[in-house]
Amino acid sequence: MKWVDKLKSALGEERVRDDYAHRVAYSRDSSDAPPVVPEVVIHPEDAGDVREALRILSEYRVPLTPRGSGTSLSGGSVPVEGGAVMVFDRMNRIREIDPENLIAVVEPGVITAHLHEAVEGMGLFYPPDPASSDTCTVGGNVAENAGGPRAFKYGTTKHYVLALEVVSSSGEIYRTGSRTKKWVVGYDLPSLLTGSEGTLGVFTEITLRLLPKPPRHLTLLAAFPDEVSASRTVSEMVRVGLLPAALEFADHRCIEAVGDKVAPFLPEGTGSFLLVEYDGFGPEFDSQVSLTYDIASRNGLLNMFAAEDESTRRKLWAVRRGILPALEALGYVIRHEDVVVPRSRIPDLVAHAEVVERATGVKLASFGHAGDGNIHVNVLYEPGEEAAADRAVEMVVAKVWELGGTAAGEHGVGTLKRKFMRRELHPIAHDLLRRIKDTFDPAHILNPHVMFGD
Ligand SMILES: Cc1cc2nc3c(=O)[nH]c(=O)nc-3n(C[C@H](O)[C@H](O)[C@H](O)COP(=O)(O)OP(=O)(O)OC[C@H]3O[C@@H](n4cnc5c(N)ncnc54)[C@H](O)[C@@H]3O)c2cc1C
């Protein structure tokens, strides 16, 4: 293929790989989207490589799938139309941490947890913390507008993106945004690009806002007999104005899956838990904990375990972060739904799980960022049960819309939620988004399959 030869001569054979064993490693992501092997995998070293590659790809109209670590749960990093995958594993440097102005400048391939460690070592704090942060990249987080447990108090990735360096689909490098705290010169392009899922441009440098690190943390694990008791507690905590850094929920299936790791912290008969974390200076913890305890007790609390020491807190968070891997280890195929409902309607959503299971025969396991109303409903099914899984997903999303919610909170539209995007958005809004895509990427080579490609 002529375009592959051109890429190789422009970037060098080491950065442009077309051997099958290498390409197959980039054929899937963490969702159940069917794998597709790309024709070539590009490993750029800098923005100049990205620009050269895009000039060639746009000339030959070859689709490009940018890729961080492939932890997408919506099929977003599967190269559905083949073409080229561009991986940022060689653009993984933290270029600058400026403690005076609370700014970090990073390349897109920086692993999110590495950024956390680097800034925390300097007494600073980068809040976005997807549960995949040990593996996912900052570039992937910006592309997905990733959230995570701390989004309840601190917001999602878009609240931290100050400026971006971007390569356009035709291979031009430009910058947008500002290192300053405020900026209103023109439309807010960094916000539009954040969450654009690789459909509008390729990020080659990201300037992020940091915060001072909160000095103390207190983590609570509250056990409840069932999901409705736990989710009523969430609604009431939000209503009285409690604002923990994280307010996470897990149902009985997640508890069973995590097994021994969580058993020491939960009494017999636990059917659901909340993981609650407060951060701050400390004196306020007493009143926050006692109010949390009162609300939880009114809603059937079985037990509340509190930890301020780092090692126990790590164990509690390992339980939460281990939920999805534990569900995956059960051997089912999983459809990862990422719905959001108004916080007062979480009890209605979790009560609906039983109805869906009875009607379809598949199992549902729900956990997630209850403080945001963002519940990850996982449909667990065996190969051959795809139709039942589809029905279950339809029932869940129909209920979410009836409750005033949305089909996707933080995992993106990718390919797997395209049909919901079309149904959820007003036709005029959908058309405007299409026209934005046409403007940024007239040849439709940047993730053409994501959001619109159905
Ligand atoms: C166990 C587990 C837990 C998770 N927990 C959370 C969670 O708590 N919160 C949450 O929000 N998500 C979560 N996720 C989903 C996933 O980790 C996030 O969507 C993450 O942001 C993806 O990052 P990545 O580096 O893996 O990107 P990839 O999956 O490689 O790519 C994601 C999208 O970004 C695009 N992209 C990647 N790099 C660039 C770039 N440089 N320029 C332009 N586009 C680019 C890709 O084309 C793709 O569309 C979880 C996933 C797993 C497997």
PDB file of C-alpha atoms and ligand atoms in Angstrom, residues 29-31 64-78 86 88 108-112 129-133 135-149 157 196-204 206 248 320-321 323-325 328 336 338 367 369 374 376 409-412 414 447 449-450, ligand 1:
ATOM      1  CA  ASP A  29     -10.490  -2.111  23.730  1.00  0.00           C
ATOM      2  CA  SER A  30     -11.988  -2.907  27.154  1.00  0.00           C
ATOM      3  CA  SER A  31     -15.564  -3.056  25.856  1.00  0.00           C
ATOM      4  CA  LEU A  64      -7.206   7.122  11.926  1.00  0.00           C
ATOM      5  CA  THR A  65      -8.007   5.876  15.417  1.00  0.00           C
ATOM      6  CA  PRO A  66      -5.948   7.701  18.065  1.00  0.00           C
ATOM      7  CA  ARG A  67      -5.322   5.467  21.071  1.00  0.00           C
ATOM      8  CA  GLY A  68      -4.166   5.877  24.652  1.00  0.00           C
ATOM      9  CA  SER A  69      -4.270   2.612  26.599  1.00  0.00           C
ATOM     10  CA  GLY A  70      -7.412   1.126  25.034  1.00  0.00           C
ATOM     11  CA  THR A  71      -9.425   1.111  28.272  1.00  0.00           C
ATOM     12  CA  SER A  72     -12.457   2.613  26.513  1.00  0.00           C
ATOM     13  CA  LEU A  73     -15.684   0.938  27.575  1.00  0.00           C
ATOM     14  CA  SER A  74     -17.704   2.250  24.610  1.00  0.00           C
ATOM     15  CA  GLY A  75     -15.757   0.747  21.693  1.00  0.00           C
ATOM     16  CA  GLY A  76     -14.077   4.111  21.015  1.00  0.00           C
ATOM     17  CA  SER A  77     -10.549   2.811  20.491  1.00  0.00           C
ATOM     18  CA  VAL A  78     -11.429  -0.098  18.172  1.00  0.00           C
ATOM     19  CA  MET A  86      -1.926   6.009  16.473  1.00  0.00           C
ATOM     20  CA  PHE A  88       0.945   7.674  22.256  1.00  0.00           C
ATOM     21  CA  PRO A 108      -1.085  12.732  25.769  1.00  0.00           C
ATOM     22  CA  GLY A 109       0.442   9.333  26.596  1.00  0.00           C
ATOM     23  CA  VAL A 110       1.128  10.110  30.271  1.00  0.00           C
ATOM     24  CA  ILE A 111      -0.528   7.466  32.460  1.00  0.00           C
ATOM     25  CA  THR A 112      -3.024   9.256  34.711  1.00  0.00           C
ATOM     26  CA  ASP A 129      -9.343   9.786  38.837  1.00  0.00           C
ATOM     27  CA  PRO A 130     -11.016   7.218  36.581  1.00  0.00           C
ATOM     28  CA  ALA A 131     -10.937   3.825  38.297  1.00  0.00           C
ATOM     29  CA  SER A 132      -8.629   2.766  35.433  1.00  0.00           C
ATOM     30  CA  SER A 133      -6.059   5.461  36.327  1.00  0.00           C
ATOM     31  CA  THR A 135      -3.440   2.183  33.018  1.00  0.00           C
ATOM     32  CA  CYS A 136      -5.378   4.875  31.130  1.00  0.00           C
ATOM     33  CA  THR A 137      -3.752   7.986  29.639  1.00  0.00           C
ATOM     34  CA  VAL A 138      -4.415  11.690  30.110  1.00  0.00           C
ATOM     35  CA  GLY A 139      -5.004  11.981  26.328  1.00  0.00           C
ATOM     36  CA  GLY A 140      -7.695   9.299  26.524  1.00  0.00           C
ATOM     37  CA  ASN A 141      -9.193  11.041  29.579  1.00  0.00           C
ATOM     38  CA  VAL A 142      -9.416  14.355  27.725  1.00  0.00           C
ATOM     39  CA  ALA A 143     -10.900  12.652  24.660  1.00  0.00           C
ATOM     40  CA  GLU A 144     -13.569  10.977  26.841  1.00  0.00           C
ATOM     41  CA  ASN A 145     -14.001  13.804  29.355  1.00  0.00           C
ATOM     42  CA  ALA A 146     -13.371  11.077  31.917  1.00  0.00           C
ATOM     43  CA  GLY A 147     -14.783  11.303  35.415  1.00  0.00           C
ATOM     44  CA  GLY A 148     -14.177   8.974  38.328  1.00  0.00           C
ATOM     45  CA  PRO A 149     -15.050   8.837  42.026  1.00  0.00           C
ATOM     46  CA  THR A 157     -11.635  16.241  33.190  1.00  0.00           C
ATOM     47  CA  SER A 196     -14.778  14.831  21.403  1.00  0.00           C
ATOM     48  CA  GLU A 197     -13.600  11.183  21.452  1.00  0.00           C
ATOM     49  CA  GLY A 198     -10.887  11.614  18.831  1.00  0.00           C
ATOM     50  CA  THR A 199     -13.392  12.811  16.196  1.00  0.00           C
ATOM     51  CA  LEU A 200     -12.289  16.462  15.894  1.00  0.00           C
ATOM     52  CA  GLY A 201      -8.496  16.479  16.297  1.00  0.00           C
ATOM     53  CA  VAL A 202      -5.536  14.673  17.857  1.00  0.00           C
ATOM     54  CA  PHE A 203      -4.167  16.087  21.117  1.00  0.00           C
ATOM     55  CA  THR A 204      -0.399  16.332  21.299  1.00  0.00           C
ATOM     56  CA  ILE A 206      -2.396  19.154  27.305  1.00  0.00           C
ATOM     57  CA  GLU A 248     -19.511   5.357  45.506  1.00  0.00           C
ATOM     58  CA  ARG A 320     -13.802  -0.314  44.678  1.00  0.00           C
ATOM     59  CA  ARG A 321     -11.262  -0.281  41.835  1.00  0.00           C
ATOM     60  CA  ILE A 323     -15.057  -4.344  41.030  1.00  0.00           C
ATOM     61  CA  LEU A 324     -14.924  -4.285  37.225  1.00  0.00           C
ATOM     62  CA  PRO A 325     -11.909  -6.637  36.964  1.00  0.00           C
ATOM     63  CA  GLU A 328     -14.743  -9.644  34.231  1.00  0.00           C
ATOM     64  CA  HIS A 336     -20.945  -1.715  30.219  1.00  0.00           C
ATOM     65  CA  ASP A 338     -22.890   4.204  32.001  1.00  0.00           C
ATOM     66  CA  PHE A 367     -21.795   0.073  40.836  1.00  0.00           C
ATOM     67  CA  HIS A 369     -20.454   7.193  41.180  1.00  0.00           C
ATOM     68  CA  ASN A 374     -23.852   7.937  37.510  1.00  0.00           C
ATOM     69  CA  HIS A 376     -22.476   1.690  35.797  1.00  0.00           C
ATOM     70  CA  GLY A 409     -22.143   9.921  31.824  1.00  0.00           C
ATOM     71  CA  GLU A 410     -18.405   9.496  31.356  1.00  0.00           C
ATOM     72  CA  HIS A 411     -17.477   6.545  29.118  1.00  0.00           C
ATOM     73  CA  GLY A 412     -18.323   8.309  25.880  1.00  0.00           C
ATOM     74  CA  GLY A 414     -17.948   5.411  21.074  1.00  0.00           C
ATOM     75  CA  ASN A 447     -12.580   8.080  14.224  1.00  0.00           C
ATOM     76  CA  HIS A 449     -17.059   5.285  13.286  1.00  0.00           C
ATOM     77  CA  VAL A 450     -17.363   7.067  16.639  1.00  0.00           C
TER      78      VAL A 450
HETATM   79  C1  LIG B   1     -11.448  -1.038  34.921  1.00  0.00           C
HETATM   80  C2  LIG B   1     -11.925   0.239  34.269  1.00  0.00           C
HETATM   81  C3  LIG B   1     -12.392   1.270  35.061  1.00  0.00           C
HETATM   82  C4  LIG B   1     -12.808   2.480  34.476  1.00  0.00           C
HETATM   83  N1  LIG B   1     -13.247   3.491  35.273  1.00  0.00           N
HETATM   84  C5  LIG B   1     -13.596   4.679  34.738  1.00  0.00           C
HETATM   85  C6  LIG B   1     -14.025   5.754  35.575  1.00  0.00           C
HETATM   86  O1  LIG B   1     -14.076   5.650  36.803  1.00  0.00           O
HETATM   87  N2  LIG B   1     -14.367   6.925  34.977  1.00  0.00           N
HETATM   88  C7  LIG B   1     -14.294   7.096  33.615  1.00  0.00           C
HETATM   89  O2  LIG B   1     -14.592   8.181  33.118  1.00  0.00           O
HETATM   90  N3  LIG B   1     -13.892   6.074  32.796  1.00  0.00           N
HETATM   91  C8  LIG B   1     -13.540   4.886  33.313  1.00  0.00           C
HETATM   92  N4  LIG B   1     -13.133   3.856  32.498  1.00  0.00           N
HETATM   93  C9  LIG B   1     -13.118   4.054  31.027  1.00  0.00           C
HETATM   94  C10 LIG B   1     -11.741   4.474  30.438  1.00  0.00           C
HETATM   95  O3  LIG B   1     -10.674   4.124  31.292  1.00  0.00           O
HETATM   96  C11 LIG B   1     -11.725   5.981  30.151  1.00  0.00           C
HETATM   97  O4  LIG B   1     -12.634   6.288  29.124  1.00  0.00           O
HETATM   98  C12 LIG B   1     -10.336   6.535  29.772  1.00  0.00           C
HETATM   99  O5  LIG B   1     -10.448   7.938  29.661  1.00  0.00           O
HETATM  100  C13 LIG B   1      -9.773   5.980  28.473  1.00  0.00           C
HETATM  101  O6  LIG B   1      -8.395   6.281  28.422  1.00  0.00           O
HETATM  102  P1  LIG B   1      -7.403   5.475  27.461  1.00  0.00           P
HETATM  103  O7  LIG B   1      -6.059   6.079  27.567  1.00  0.00           O
HETATM  104  O8  LIG B   1      -7.483   4.030  27.725  1.00  0.00           O
HETATM  105  O9  LIG B   1      -8.031   5.826  26.048  1.00  0.00           O
HETATM  106  P2  LIG B   1      -8.441   4.865  24.857  1.00  0.00           P
HETATM  107  O10 LIG B   1      -9.420   3.839  25.306  1.00  0.00           O
HETATM  108  O11 LIG B   1      -7.241   4.380  24.162  1.00  0.00           O
HETATM  109  O12 LIG B   1      -9.175   5.920  23.914  1.00  0.00           O
HETATM  110  C14 LIG B   1     -10.406   6.481  24.287  1.00  0.00           C
HETATM  111  C15 LIG B   1     -10.852   7.476  23.217  1.00  0.00           C
HETATM  112  O13 LIG B   1      -9.961   8.572  23.187  1.00  0.00           O
HETATM  113  C16 LIG B   1      -9.429   8.781  21.885  1.00  0.00           C
HETATM  114  N5  LIG B   1      -8.064   9.272  22.085  1.00  0.00           N
HETATM  115  C17 LIG B   1      -7.071   8.698  22.803  1.00  0.00           C
HETATM  116  N6  LIG B   1      -5.974   9.457  22.788  1.00  0.00           N
HETATM  117  C18 LIG B   1      -6.255  10.561  22.055  1.00  0.00           C
HETATM  118  C19 LIG B   1      -5.525  11.720  21.668  1.00  0.00           C
HETATM  119  N7  LIG B   1      -4.264  11.921  22.034  1.00  0.00           N
HETATM  120  N8  LIG B   1      -6.147  12.644  20.880  1.00  0.00           N
HETATM  121  C20 LIG B   1      -7.436  12.478  20.501  1.00  0.00           C
HETATM  122  N9  LIG B   1      -8.177  11.394  20.843  1.00  0.00           N
HETATM  123  C21 LIG B   1      -7.592  10.449  21.610  1.00  0.00           C
HETATM  124  C22 LIG B   1      -9.540   7.415  21.223  1.00  0.00           C
HETATM  125  O14 LIG B   1      -9.600   7.506  19.816  1.00  0.00           O
HETATM  126  C23 LIG B   1     -10.842   6.889  21.814  1.00  0.00           C
HETATM  127  O15 LIG B   1     -11.945   7.376  21.101  1.00  0.00           O
HETATM  128  C24 LIG B   1     -12.744   2.624  33.058  1.00  0.00           C
HETATM  129  C25 LIG B   1     -12.274   1.570  32.262  1.00  0.00           C
HETATM  130  C26 LIG B   1     -11.870   0.392  32.855  1.00  0.00           C
HETATM  131  C27 LIG B   1     -11.357  -0.709  31.971  1.00  0.00           C
END
